[in-house]
mmCIF file of C-alpha atoms in Angstrom:
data_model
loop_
_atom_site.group_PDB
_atom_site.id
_atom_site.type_symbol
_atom_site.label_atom_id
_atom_site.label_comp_id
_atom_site.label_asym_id
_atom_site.label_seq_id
_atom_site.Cartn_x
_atom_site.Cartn_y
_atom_site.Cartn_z
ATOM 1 C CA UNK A 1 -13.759 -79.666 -39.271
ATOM 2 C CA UNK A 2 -14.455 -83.024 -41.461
ATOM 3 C CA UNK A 3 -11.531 -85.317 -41.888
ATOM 4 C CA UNK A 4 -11.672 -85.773 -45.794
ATOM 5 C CA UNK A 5 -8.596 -87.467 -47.819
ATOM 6 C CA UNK A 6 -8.069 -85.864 -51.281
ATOM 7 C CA UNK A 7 -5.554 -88.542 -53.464
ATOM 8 C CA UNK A 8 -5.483 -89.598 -56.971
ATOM 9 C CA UNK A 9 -8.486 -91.076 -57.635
ATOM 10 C CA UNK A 10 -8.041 -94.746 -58.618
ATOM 11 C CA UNK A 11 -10.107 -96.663 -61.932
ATOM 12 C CA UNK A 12 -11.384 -98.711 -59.090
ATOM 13 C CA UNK A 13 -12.568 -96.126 -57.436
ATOM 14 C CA UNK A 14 -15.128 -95.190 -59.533
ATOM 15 C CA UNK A 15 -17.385 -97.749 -59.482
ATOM 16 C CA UNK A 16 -18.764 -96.058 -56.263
ATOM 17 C CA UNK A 17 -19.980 -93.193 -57.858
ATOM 18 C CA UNK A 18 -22.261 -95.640 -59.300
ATOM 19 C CA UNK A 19 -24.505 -94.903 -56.099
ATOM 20 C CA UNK A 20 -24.171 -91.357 -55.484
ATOM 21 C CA UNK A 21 -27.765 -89.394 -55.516
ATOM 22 C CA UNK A 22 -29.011 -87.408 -58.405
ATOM 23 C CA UNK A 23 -28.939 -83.627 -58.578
ATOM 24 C CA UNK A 24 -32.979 -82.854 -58.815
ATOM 25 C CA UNK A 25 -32.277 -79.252 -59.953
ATOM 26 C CA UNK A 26 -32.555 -79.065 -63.197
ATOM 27 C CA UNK A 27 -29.381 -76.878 -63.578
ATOM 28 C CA UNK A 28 -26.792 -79.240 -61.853
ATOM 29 C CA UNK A 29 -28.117 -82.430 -63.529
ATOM 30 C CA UNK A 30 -25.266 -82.435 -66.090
ATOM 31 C CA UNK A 31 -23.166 -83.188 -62.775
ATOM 32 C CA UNK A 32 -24.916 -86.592 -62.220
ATOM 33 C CA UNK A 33 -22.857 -89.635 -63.100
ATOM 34 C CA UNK A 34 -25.128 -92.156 -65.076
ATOM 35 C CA UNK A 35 -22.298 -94.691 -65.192
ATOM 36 C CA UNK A 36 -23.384 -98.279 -64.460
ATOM 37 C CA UNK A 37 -21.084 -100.829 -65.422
ATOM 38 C CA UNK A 38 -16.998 -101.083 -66.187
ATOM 39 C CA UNK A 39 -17.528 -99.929 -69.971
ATOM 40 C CA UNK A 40 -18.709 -96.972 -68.461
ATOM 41 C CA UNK A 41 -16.477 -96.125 -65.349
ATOM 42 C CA UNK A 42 -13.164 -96.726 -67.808
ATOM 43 C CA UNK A 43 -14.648 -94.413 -70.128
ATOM 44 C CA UNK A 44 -15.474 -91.538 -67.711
ATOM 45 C CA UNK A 45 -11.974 -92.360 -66.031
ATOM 46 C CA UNK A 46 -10.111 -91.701 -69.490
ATOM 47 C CA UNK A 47 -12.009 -88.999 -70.481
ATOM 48 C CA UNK A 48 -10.649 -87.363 -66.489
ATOM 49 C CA UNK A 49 -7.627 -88.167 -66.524
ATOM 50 C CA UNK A 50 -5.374 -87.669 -69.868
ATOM 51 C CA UNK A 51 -1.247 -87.884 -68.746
ATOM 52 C CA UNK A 52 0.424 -84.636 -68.913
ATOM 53 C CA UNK A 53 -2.860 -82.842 -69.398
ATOM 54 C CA UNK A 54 -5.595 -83.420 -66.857
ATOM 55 C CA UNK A 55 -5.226 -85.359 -63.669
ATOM 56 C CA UNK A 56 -8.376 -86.315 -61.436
ATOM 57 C CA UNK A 57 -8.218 -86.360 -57.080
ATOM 58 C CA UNK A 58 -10.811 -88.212 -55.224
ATOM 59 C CA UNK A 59 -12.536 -86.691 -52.202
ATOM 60 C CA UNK A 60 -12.790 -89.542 -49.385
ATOM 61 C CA UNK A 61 -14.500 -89.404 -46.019
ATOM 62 C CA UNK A 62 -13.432 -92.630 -44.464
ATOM 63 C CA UNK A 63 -13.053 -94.265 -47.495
ATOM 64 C CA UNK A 64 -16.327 -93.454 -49.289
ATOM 65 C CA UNK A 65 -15.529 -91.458 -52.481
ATOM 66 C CA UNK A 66 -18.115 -88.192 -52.184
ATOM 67 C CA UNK A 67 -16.058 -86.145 -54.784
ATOM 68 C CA UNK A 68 -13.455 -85.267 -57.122
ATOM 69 C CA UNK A 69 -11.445 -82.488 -58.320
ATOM 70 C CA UNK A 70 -9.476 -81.993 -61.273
ATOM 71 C CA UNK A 71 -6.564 -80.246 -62.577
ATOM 72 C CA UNK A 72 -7.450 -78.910 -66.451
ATOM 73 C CA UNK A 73 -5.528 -76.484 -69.051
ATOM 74 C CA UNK A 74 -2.081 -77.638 -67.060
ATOM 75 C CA UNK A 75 0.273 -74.284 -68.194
ATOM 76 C CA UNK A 76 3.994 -75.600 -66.744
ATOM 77 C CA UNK A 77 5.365 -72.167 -68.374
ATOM 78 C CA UNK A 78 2.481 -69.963 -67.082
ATOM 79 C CA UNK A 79 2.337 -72.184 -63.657
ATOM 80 C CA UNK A 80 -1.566 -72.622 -63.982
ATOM 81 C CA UNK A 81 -4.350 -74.962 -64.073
ATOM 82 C CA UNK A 82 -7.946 -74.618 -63.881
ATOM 83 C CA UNK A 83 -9.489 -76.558 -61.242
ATOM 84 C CA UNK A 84 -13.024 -78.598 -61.334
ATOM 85 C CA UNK A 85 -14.796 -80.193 -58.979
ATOM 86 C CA UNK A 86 -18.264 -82.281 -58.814
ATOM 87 C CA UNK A 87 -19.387 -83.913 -55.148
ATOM 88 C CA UNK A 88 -21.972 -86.319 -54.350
ATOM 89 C CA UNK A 89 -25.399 -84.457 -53.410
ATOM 90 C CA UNK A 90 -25.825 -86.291 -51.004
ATOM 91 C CA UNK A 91 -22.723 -84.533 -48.975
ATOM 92 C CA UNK A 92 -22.766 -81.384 -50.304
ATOM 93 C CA UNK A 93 -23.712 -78.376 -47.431
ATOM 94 C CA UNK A 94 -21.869 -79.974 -44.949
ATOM 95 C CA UNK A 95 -18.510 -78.587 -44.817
ATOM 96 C CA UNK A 96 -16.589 -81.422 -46.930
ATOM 97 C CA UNK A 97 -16.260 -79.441 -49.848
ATOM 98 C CA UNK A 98 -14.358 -76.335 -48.400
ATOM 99 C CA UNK A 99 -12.134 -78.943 -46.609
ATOM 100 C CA UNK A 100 -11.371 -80.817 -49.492
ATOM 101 C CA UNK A 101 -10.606 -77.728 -51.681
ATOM 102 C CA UNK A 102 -8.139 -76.946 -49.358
ATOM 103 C CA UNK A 103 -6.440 -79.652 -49.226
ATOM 104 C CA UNK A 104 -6.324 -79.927 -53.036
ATOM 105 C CA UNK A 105 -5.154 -76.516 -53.626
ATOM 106 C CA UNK A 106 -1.965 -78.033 -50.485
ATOM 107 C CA UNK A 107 -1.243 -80.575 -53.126
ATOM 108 C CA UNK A 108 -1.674 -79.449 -56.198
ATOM 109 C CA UNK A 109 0.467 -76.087 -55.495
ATOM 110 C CA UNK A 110 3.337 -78.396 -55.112
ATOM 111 C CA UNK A 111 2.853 -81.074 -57.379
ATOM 112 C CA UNK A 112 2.819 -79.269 -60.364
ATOM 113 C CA UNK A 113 4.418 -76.231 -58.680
ATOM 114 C CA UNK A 114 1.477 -74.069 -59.564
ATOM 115 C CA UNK A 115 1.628 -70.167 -58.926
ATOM 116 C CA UNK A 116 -2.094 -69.565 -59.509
ATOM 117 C CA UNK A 117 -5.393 -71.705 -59.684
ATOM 118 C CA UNK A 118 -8.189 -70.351 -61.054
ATOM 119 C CA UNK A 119 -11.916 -71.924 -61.561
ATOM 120 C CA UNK A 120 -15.267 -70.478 -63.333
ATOM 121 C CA UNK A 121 -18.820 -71.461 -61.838
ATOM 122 C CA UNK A 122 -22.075 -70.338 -62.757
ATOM 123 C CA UNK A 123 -23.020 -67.114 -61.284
ATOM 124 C CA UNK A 124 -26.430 -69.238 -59.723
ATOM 125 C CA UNK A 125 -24.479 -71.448 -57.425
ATOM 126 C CA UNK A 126 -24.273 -69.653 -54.553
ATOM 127 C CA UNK A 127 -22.950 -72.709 -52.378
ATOM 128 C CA UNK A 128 -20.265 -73.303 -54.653
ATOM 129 C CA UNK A 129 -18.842 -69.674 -54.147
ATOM 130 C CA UNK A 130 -19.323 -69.486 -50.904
ATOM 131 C CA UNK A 131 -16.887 -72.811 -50.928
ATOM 132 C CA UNK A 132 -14.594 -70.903 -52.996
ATOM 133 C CA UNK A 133 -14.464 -67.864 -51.025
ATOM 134 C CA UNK A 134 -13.849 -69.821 -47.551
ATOM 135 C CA UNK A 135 -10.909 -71.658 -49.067
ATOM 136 C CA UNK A 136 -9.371 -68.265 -50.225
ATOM 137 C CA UNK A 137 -10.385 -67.907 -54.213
ATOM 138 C CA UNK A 138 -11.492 -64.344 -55.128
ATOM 139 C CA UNK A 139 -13.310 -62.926 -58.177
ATOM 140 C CA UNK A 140 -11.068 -61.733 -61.212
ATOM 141 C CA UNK A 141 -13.880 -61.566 -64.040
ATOM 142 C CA UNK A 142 -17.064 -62.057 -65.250
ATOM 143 C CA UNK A 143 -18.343 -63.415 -68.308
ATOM 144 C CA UNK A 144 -21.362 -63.969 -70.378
ATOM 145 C CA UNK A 145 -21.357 -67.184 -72.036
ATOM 146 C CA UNK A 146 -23.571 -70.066 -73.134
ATOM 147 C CA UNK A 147 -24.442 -72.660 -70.604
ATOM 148 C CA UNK A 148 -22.491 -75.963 -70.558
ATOM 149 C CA UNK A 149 -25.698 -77.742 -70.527
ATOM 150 C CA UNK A 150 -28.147 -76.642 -73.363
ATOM 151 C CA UNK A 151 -30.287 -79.951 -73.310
ATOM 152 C CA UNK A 152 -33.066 -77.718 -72.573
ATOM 153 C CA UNK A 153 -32.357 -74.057 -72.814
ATOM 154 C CA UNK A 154 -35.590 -72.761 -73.339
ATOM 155 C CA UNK A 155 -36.926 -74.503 -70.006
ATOM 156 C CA UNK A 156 -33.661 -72.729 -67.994
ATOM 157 C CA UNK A 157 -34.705 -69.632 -69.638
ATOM 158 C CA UNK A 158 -38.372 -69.973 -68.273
ATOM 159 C CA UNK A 159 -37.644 -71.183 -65.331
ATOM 160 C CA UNK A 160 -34.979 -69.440 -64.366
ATOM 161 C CA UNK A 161 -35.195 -66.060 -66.388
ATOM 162 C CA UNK A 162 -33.120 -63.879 -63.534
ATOM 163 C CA UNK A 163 -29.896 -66.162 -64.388
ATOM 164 C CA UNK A 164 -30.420 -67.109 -67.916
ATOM 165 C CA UNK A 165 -31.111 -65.354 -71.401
ATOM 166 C CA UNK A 166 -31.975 -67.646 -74.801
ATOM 167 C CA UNK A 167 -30.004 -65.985 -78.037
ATOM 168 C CA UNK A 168 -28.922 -67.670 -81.043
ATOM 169 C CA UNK A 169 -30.668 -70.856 -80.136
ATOM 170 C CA UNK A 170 -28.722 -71.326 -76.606
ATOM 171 C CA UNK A 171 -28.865 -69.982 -73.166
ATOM 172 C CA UNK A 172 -26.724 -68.092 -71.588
ATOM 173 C CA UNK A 173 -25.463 -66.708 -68.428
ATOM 174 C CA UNK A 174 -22.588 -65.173 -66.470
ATOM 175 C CA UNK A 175 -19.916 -67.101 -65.111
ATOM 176 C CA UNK A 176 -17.979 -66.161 -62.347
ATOM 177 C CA UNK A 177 -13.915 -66.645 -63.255
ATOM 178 C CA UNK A 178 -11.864 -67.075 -59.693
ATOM 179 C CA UNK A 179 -8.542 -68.034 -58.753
ATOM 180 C CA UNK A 180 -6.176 -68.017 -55.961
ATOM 181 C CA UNK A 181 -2.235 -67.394 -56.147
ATOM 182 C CA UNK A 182 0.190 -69.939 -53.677
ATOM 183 C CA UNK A 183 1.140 -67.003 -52.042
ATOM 184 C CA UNK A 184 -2.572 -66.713 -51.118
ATOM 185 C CA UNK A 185 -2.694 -70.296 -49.878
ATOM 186 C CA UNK A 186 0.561 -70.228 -47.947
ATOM 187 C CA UNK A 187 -1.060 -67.764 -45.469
#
C-alpha cells in the first residue's frame, strides 16, 4: 500500500506543482496547472480555498505534493460536500490515488462531520472510477451535461464521438454522479 499524507495544503506548497507533467490527452488538459510564478500560485490558492466554503488537502508522498482534493458545496445542515480531486500525471496508475481518497474521506467525515460525500466524473475516465469504486463510492445518477472544458468541442466530438455529442454550440457528455455515506466508510 503507498504511504501518502493527505493535510491542508499550504500557499507554499504550491509552488511545486509548478513541475508536475502535463496531461497529453486532450480531455484532461484542463487539469494541468500552468502556474509559474507567486502571482500565479496565490491566485490558484484563493480561488481553492474560500473560508467556510471550499477547503483544499494536499496529497504528499514523502513530502512531494502529487495531488489535491477538495471539499466544494459545504451543506453543514444537509451534512454534504462534493469532493474534487486533480493528481500529478506523473503518479497517477500507481495506487496513490485510492490511498489518498481514503484517507481524505477519514478526515473529512469528521472535520466537517459529513454524512455523505458525493463526486461527478466524466463517464470516459475509467481510472478515476475505478479509484472511486475501490475506496467505497457507488453510482447514484447519471447525467448529460456540457463538458467543463469546451476550448475545443468540435475536436472532442471528432475525436472522441462514442463519449461526446456537439449541440447548441458545446459538447456534451454523461457524467457519472457518486457518493459514499460515513456509515459506508466506517466499515
Amino acid at each position: 500500500m503507498p504511504d501518502v499524507e493527505v493535510r491542508p495544503l499550504r500557499l507554499r506548497d504550491v509552488a511545486q506543482m509548478a513541475q508536475w507533467g502535463k496531461h497529453e490527452d486532450l480531455r484532461f488538459q484542463a487539469y494541468n496547472f500552468i502556474g509559474r510564478n507567486v502571482s500565479d500560485f496565490l491566485s490558484w490558492y484563493l480561488m481553492k480555498r474560500q473560508p467556510f466554503r471550499k477547503w483544499v488537502y494536499g496529497v504528499f508522498a514523502d513530502q512531494l505534493l502529487i495531488g489535491y482534493i477538495t471539499v466544494k458545496q459545504y451543506n453543514r445542515e444537509q451534512k454534504s460536500a462534493e469532493m474534487g480531486i486533480s493528481f500529478n500525471p506523473d503518479w497517477t496508475s500507481k495506487g496513490f490515488g485510492t490511498e489518498a481518497v481514503k484517507r481524505y474521506l477519514e478526515l473529512v467525515f469528521e472535520r466537517f462531520d459529513l454524512e455523505r460525500v458525493w463526486l461527478k466524473t466524466a463517464s470516459f475516465n475509467a481510472r478515476a472510477i475505478r479509484c472511486y469504486e475501490k475506496a467505497g463510492f457507488v453510482t447514484y445518477d447519471l447525467q448529460r451535461e456540457p463538458y467543463e472544458d469546451q476550448a475545443m468541442p468540435i475536436t472532442l466530438v471528432n475525436q472522441w464521438p462514442e463519449w461526446f455529442e456537439y449541440h447548441d454550440e458545446l459538447a456534451w457528455m454523461d457524467y457519472i454522479y457518486m457518493e459514499i455515506e460515513k456509515r459506508d466508510n466506517e466499515k
